[in-house]
mmCIF file of C-alpha atoms in Angstrom:
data_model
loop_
_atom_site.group_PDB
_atom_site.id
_atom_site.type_symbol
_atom_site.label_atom_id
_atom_site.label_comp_id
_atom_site.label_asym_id
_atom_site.label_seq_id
_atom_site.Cartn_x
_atom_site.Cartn_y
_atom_site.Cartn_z
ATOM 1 C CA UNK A 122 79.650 -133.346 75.825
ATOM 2 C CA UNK A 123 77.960 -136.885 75.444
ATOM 3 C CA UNK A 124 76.586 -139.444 72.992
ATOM 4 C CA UNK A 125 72.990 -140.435 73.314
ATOM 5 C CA UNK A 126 71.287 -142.744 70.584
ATOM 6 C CA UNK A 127 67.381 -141.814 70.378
ATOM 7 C CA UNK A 128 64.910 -143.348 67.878
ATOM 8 C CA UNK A 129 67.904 -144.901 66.327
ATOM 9 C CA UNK A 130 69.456 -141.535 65.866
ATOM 10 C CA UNK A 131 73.019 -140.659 67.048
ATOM 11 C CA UNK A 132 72.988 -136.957 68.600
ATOM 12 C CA UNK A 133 76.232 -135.283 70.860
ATOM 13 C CA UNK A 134 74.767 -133.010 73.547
ATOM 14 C CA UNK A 135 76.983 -130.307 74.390
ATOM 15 C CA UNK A 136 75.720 -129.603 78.200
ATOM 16 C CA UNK A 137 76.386 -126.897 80.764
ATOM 17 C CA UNK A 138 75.058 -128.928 83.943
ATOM 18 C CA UNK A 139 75.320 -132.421 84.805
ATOM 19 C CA UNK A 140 71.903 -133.313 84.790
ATOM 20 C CA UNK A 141 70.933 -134.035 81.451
ATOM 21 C CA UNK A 142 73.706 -136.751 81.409
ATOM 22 C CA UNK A 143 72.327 -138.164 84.222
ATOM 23 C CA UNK A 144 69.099 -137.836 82.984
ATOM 24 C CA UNK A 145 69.850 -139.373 79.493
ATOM 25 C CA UNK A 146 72.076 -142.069 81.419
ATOM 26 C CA UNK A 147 69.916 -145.112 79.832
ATOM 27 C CA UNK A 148 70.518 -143.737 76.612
ATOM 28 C CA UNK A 149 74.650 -143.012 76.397
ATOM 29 C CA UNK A 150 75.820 -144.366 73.349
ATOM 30 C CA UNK A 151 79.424 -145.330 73.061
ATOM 31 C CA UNK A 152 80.165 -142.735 70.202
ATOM 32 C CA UNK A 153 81.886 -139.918 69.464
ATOM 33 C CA UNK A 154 80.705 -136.795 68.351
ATOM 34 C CA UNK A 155 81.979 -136.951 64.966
ATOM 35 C CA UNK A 156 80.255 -140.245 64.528
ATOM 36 C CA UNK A 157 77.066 -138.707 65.814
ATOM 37 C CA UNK A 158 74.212 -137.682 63.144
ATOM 38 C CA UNK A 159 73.945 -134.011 64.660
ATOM 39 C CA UNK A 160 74.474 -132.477 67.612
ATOM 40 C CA UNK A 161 72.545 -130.064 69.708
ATOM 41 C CA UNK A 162 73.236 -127.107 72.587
ATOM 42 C CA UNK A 163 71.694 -124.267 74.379
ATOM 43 C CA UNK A 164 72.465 -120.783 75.222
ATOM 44 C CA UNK A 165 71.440 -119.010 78.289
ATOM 45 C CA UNK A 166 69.114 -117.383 76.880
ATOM 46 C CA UNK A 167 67.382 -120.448 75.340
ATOM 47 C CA UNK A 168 67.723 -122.382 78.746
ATOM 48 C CA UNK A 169 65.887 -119.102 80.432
ATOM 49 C CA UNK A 170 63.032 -119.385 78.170
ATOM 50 C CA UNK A 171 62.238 -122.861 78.880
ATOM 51 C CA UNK A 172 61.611 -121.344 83.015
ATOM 52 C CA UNK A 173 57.619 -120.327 82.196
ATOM 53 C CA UNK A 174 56.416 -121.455 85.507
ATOM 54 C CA UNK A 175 57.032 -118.173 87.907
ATOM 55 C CA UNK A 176 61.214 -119.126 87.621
ATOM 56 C CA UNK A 177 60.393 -122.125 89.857
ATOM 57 C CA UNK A 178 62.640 -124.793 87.536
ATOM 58 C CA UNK A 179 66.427 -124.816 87.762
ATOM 59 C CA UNK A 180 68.578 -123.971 85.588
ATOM 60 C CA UNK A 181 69.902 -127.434 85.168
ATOM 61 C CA UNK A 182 66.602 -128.889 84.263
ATOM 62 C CA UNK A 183 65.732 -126.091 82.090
ATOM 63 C CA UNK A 184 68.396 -126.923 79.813
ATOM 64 C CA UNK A 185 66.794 -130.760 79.235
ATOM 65 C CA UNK A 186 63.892 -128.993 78.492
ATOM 66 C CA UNK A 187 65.645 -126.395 75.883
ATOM 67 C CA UNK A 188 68.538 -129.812 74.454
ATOM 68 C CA UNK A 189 65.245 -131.752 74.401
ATOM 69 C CA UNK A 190 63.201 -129.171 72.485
ATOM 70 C CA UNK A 191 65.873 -128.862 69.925
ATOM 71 C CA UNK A 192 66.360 -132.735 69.402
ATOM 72 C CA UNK A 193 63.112 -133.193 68.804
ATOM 73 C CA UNK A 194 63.405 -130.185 65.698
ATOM 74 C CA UNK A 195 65.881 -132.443 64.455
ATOM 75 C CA UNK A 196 64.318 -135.639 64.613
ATOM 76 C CA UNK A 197 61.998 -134.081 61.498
ATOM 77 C CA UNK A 198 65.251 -134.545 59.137
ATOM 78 C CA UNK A 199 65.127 -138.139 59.925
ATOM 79 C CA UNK A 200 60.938 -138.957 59.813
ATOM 80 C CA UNK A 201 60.803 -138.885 63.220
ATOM 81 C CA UNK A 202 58.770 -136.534 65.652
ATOM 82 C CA UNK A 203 57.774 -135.737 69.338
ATOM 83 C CA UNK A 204 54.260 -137.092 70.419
ATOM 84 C CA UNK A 205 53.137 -135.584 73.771
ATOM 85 C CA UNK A 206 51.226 -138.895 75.006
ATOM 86 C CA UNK A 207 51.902 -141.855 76.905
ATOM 87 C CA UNK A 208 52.564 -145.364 74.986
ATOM 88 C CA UNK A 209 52.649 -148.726 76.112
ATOM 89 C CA UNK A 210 53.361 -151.817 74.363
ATOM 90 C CA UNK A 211 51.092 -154.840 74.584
ATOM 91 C CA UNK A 212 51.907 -158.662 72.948
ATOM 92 C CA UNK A 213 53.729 -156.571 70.650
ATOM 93 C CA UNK A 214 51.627 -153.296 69.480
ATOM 94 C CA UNK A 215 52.065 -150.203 70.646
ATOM 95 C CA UNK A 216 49.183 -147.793 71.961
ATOM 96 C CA UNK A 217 49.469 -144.541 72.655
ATOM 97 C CA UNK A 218 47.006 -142.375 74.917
ATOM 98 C CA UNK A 219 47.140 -138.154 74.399
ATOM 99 C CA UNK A 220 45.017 -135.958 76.873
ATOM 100 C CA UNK A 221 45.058 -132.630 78.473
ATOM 101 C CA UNK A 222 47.214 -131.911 81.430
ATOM 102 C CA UNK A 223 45.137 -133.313 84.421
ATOM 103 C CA UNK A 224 42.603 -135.260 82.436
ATOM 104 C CA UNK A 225 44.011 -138.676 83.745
ATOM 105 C CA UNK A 226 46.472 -139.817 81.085
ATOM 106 C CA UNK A 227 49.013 -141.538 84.285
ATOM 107 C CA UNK A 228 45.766 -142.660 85.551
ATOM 108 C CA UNK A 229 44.883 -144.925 82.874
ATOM 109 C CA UNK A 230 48.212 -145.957 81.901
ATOM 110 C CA UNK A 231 48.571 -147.249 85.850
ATOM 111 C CA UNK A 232 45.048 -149.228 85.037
ATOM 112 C CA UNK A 233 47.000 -150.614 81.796
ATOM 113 C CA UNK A 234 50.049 -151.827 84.414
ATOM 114 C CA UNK A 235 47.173 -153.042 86.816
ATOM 115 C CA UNK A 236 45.450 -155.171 84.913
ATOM 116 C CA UNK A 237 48.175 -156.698 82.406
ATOM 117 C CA UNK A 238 50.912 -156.858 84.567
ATOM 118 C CA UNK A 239 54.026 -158.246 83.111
ATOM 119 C CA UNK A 240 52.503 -158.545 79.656
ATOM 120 C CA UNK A 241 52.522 -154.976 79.713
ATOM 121 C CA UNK A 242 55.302 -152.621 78.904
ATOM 122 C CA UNK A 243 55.125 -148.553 79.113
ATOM 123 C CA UNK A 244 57.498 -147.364 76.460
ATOM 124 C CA UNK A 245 57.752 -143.742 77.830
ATOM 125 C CA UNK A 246 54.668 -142.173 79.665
ATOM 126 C CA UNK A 247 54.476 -138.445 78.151
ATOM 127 C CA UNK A 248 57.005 -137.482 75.452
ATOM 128 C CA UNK A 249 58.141 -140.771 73.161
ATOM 129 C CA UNK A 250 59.379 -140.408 69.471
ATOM 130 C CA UNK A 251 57.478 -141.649 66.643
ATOM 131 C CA UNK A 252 59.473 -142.483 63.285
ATOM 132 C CA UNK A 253 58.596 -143.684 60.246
ATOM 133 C CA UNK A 254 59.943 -146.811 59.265
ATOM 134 C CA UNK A 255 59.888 -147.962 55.597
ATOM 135 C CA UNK A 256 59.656 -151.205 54.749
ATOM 136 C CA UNK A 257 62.751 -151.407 52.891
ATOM 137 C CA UNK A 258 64.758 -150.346 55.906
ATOM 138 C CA UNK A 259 65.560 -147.155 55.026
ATOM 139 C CA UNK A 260 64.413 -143.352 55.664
ATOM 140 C CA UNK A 261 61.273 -143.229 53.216
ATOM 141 C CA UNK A 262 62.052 -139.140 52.281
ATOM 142 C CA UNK A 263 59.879 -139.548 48.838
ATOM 143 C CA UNK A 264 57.477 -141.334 50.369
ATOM 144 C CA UNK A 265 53.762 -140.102 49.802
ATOM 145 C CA UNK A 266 54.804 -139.202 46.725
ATOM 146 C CA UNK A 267 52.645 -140.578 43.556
ATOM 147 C CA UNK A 268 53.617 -143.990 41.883
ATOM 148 C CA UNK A 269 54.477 -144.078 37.871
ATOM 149 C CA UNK A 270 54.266 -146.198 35.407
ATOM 150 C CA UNK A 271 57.111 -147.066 32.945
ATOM 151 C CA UNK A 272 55.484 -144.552 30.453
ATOM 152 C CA UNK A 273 56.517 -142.146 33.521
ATOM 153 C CA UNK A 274 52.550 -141.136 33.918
ATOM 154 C CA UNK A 275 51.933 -140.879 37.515
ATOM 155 C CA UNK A 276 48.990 -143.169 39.149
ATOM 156 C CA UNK A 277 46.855 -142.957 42.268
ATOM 157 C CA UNK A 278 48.199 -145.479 44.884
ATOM 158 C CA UNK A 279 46.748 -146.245 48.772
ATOM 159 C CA UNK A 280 48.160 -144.850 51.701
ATOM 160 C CA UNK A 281 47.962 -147.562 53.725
ATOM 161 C CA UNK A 282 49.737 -149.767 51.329
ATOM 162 C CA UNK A 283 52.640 -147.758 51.556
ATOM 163 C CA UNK A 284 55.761 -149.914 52.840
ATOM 164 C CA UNK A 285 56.590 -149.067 56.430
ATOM 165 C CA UNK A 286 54.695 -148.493 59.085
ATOM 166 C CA UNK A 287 55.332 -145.859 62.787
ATOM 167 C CA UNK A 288 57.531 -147.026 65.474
ATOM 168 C CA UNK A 289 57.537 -145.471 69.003
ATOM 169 C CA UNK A 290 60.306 -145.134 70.667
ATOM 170 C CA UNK A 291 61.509 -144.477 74.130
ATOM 171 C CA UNK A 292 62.888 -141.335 75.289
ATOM 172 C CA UNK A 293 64.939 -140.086 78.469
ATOM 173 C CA UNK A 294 61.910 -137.462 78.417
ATOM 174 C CA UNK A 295 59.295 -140.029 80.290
ATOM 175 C CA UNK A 296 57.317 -137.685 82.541
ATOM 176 C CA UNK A 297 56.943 -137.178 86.593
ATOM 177 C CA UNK A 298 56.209 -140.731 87.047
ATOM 178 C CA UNK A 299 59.482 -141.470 85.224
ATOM 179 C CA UNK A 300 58.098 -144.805 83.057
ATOM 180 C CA UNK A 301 59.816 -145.679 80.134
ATOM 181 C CA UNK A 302 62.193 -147.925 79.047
ATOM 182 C CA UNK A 303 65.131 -147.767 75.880
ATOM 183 C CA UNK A 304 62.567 -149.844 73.837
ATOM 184 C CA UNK A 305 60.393 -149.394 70.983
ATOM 185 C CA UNK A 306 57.325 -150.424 69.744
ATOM 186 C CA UNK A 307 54.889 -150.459 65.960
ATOM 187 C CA UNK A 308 52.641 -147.904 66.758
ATOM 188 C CA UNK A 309 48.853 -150.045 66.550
ATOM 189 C CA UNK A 310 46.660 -146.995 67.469
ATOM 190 C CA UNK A 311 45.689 -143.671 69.191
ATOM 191 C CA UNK A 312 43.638 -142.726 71.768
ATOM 192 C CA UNK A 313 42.742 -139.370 73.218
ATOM 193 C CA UNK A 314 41.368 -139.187 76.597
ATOM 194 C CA UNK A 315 38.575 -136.740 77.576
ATOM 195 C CA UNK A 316 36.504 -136.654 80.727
ATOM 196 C CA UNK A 317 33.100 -137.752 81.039
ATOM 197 C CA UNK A 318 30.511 -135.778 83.180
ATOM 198 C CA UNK A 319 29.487 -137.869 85.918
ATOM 199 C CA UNK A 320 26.605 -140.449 85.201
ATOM 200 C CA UNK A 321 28.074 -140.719 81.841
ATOM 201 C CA UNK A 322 28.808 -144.276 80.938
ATOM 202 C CA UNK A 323 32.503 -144.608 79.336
ATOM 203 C CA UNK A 324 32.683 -145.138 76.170
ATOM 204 C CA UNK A 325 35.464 -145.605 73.476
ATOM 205 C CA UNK A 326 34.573 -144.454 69.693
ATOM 206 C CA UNK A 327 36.607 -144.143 66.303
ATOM 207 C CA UNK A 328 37.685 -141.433 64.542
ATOM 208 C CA UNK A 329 36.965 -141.526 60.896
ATOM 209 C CA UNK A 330 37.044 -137.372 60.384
ATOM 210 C CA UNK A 331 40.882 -136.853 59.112
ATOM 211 C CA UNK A 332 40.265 -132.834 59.915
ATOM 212 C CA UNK A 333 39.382 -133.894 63.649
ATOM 213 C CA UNK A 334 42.332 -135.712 64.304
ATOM 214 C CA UNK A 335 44.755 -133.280 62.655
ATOM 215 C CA UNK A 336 43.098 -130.938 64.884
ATOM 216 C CA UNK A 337 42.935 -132.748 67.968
ATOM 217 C CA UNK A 338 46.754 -134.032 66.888
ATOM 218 C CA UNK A 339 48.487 -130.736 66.722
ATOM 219 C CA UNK A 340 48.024 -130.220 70.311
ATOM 220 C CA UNK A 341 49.901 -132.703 70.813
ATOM 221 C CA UNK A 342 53.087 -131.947 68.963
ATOM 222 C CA UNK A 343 56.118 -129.673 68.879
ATOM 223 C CA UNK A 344 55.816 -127.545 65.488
ATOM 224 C CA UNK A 345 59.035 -126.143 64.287
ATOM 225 C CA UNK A 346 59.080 -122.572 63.208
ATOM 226 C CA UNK A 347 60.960 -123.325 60.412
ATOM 227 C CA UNK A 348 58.844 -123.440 57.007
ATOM 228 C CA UNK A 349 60.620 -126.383 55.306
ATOM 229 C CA UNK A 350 60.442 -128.573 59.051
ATOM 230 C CA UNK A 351 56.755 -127.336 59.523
ATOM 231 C CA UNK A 352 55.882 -128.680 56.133
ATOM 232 C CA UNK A 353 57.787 -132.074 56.678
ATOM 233 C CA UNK A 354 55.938 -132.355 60.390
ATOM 234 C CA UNK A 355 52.414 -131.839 58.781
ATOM 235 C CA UNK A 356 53.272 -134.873 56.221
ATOM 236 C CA UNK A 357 54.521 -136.609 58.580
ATOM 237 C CA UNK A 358 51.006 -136.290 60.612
ATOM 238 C CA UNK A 359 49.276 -136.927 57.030
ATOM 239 C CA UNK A 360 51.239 -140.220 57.028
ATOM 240 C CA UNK A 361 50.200 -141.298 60.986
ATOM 241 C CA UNK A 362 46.392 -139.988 59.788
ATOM 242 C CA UNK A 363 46.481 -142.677 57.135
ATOM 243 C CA UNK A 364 48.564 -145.520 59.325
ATOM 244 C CA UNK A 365 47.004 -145.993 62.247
ATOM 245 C CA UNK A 366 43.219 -146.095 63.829
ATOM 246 C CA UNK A 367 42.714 -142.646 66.338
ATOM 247 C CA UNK A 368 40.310 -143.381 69.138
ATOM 248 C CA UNK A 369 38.061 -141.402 71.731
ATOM 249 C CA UNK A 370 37.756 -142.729 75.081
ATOM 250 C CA UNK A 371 35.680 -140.290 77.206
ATOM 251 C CA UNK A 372 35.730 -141.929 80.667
ATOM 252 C CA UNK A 373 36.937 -141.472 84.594
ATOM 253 C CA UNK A 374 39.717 -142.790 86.079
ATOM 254 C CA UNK A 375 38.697 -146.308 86.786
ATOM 255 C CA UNK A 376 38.785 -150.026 85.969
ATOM 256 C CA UNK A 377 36.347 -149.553 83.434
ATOM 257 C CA UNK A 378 37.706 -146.629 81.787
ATOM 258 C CA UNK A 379 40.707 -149.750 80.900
ATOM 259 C CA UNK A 380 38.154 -152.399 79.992
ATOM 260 C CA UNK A 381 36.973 -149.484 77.075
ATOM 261 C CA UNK A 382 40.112 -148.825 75.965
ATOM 262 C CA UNK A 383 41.362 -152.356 75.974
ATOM 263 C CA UNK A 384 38.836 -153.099 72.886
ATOM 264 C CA UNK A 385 41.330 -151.294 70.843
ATOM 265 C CA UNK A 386 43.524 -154.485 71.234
ATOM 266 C CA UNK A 387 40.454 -156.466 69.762
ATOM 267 C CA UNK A 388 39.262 -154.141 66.708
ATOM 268 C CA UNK A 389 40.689 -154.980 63.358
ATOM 269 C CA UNK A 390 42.496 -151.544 63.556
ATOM 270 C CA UNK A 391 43.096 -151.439 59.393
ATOM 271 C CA UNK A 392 42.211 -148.016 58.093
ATOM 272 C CA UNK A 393 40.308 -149.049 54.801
ATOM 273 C CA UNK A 394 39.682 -145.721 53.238
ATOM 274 C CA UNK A 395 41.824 -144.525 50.137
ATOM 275 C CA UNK A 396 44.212 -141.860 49.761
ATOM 276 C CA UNK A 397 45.360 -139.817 47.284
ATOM 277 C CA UNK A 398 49.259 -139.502 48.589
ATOM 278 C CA UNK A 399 50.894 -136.171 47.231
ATOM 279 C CA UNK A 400 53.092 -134.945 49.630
ATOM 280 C CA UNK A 401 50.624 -134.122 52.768
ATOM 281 C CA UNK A 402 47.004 -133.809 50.739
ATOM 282 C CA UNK A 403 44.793 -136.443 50.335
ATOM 283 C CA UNK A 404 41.590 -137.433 49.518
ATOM 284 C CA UNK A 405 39.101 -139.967 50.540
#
């Protein structure tokens, strides 16, 4: 059994095989298990189901898949989820970039490293942790919930003038490529990458439909099967919705396909619509 500290959280690993020590090596924290917020293990049976792919994966690594899995479960009791997309941090903001498998997501981050160089950073390149971060410094659980006045009556309030704000954190969980670092980021905004059919110029847009990027979103997450955790992932989505700008950048693999994306850096990202925030509706 080891230590790891992950978005800030303190989890014990109880581990058959060696690997996901060394895999989570960056992350050891010098801890013991009773000091750790939870802790997390897998059964054979659990590790076996993670081996989808014709039984080609060892055991080992199916086990960091199946630990992994049931970390990220976790991370919902403390406002904190699995995105499956790449992030990198530029001058200080964080961007992260979601696609299908084989659409070019390592290809565009590599034009990102290109092109800015040192000022650069990729946070983790395929499975990072985004938490909430109130303002005040601690876990925001009632947060989304309606403001009252001293006569106790309860008022409409905005969204995005809710204290706190998404941070993306490194994971040991950083794809093939293996890029990330134990760092973390504000989350600025999100981009999903699409393919263009060829003679089609690239072209970034915004998102303004909230159903589209829920939609779009979910692919891109790990729902629980529990009830109560699937409820607290979907307000935690509601939350991101009304935090940060979602892009489309429908493009090939090239320079240019970077010079789109990099206008995200340049927008004034503010979402400007209002919310009504009870728990995970909300209205424009």
């Amino acid at each position: 059994m080891f230590c790891v500290q992950i978005a800030e959280v303190l989890v014990a690993i109880e581990n058959r095989y060696a690997f996901s020590e060394r895999l989570c090596a960056d992350y050891i924290a010098n801890a013991s298990p009773d000091e750790c917020d939870f802790s997390v293990s897998a059964t054979l049976e659990e590790i076996a189901a993670e081996n989808n792919d014709g039984g080609t994966f060892s055991p080992a690594y199916c086990e960091s898949l199946a630990l992994y899995r049931k970390i990220c479960t976790r991370m919902l009791d403390y406002d904190a989820f699995l995105l499956h997309a790449a992030v990198v941090s530029y001058r200080g903001r964080g961007f992260a970039f979601a696609a299908k498998s084989g659409t070019g997501k390592s290809t565009h981050v590599a034009q990102w490293m290109r092109a800015l160089g040192d000022d650069v950073t990729v946070v983790n390149g395929d499975k990072p942790i985004l938490r909430w971060q109130s303002g005040e410094g601690g876990e925001a659980k009632d947060a989304g919930a309606p403001n009252e006045t001293p006569g106790g009556e309860a008022v409409e309030v905005a969204c995005d003038q809710l204290a706190g704000e998404f941070v993306a954190y490194g994971t040991p969980y950083c794809g093939k490529e293996n890029w990330g670092q134990n760092t973390s980021v504000p989350l600025h905004a999100v981009c999903f990458i699409e393919r263009c059919e060829p003679g089609e110029p690239d072209r970034l847009s915004r998102l303004e439909d909230d159903g589209e990027i829920i939609a779009r979103i979910m692919n891109q997450i790990l729902m629980p099967n529990d009830p109560a955790l699937a409820a607290r992932q979907l307000d935690l989505l509601d939350r991101l919705v009304s935090s940060v700008p979602f892009y489309v950048l429908r493009c090939t693999p090239t320079p240019a396909a970077f010079d789109a994306a990099f206008q995200m850096t340049l927008c004034d990202n503010g979402r400007k619509r209002m919310h009504r925030c009870e728990g995970s509706g909300h209205e424009d």
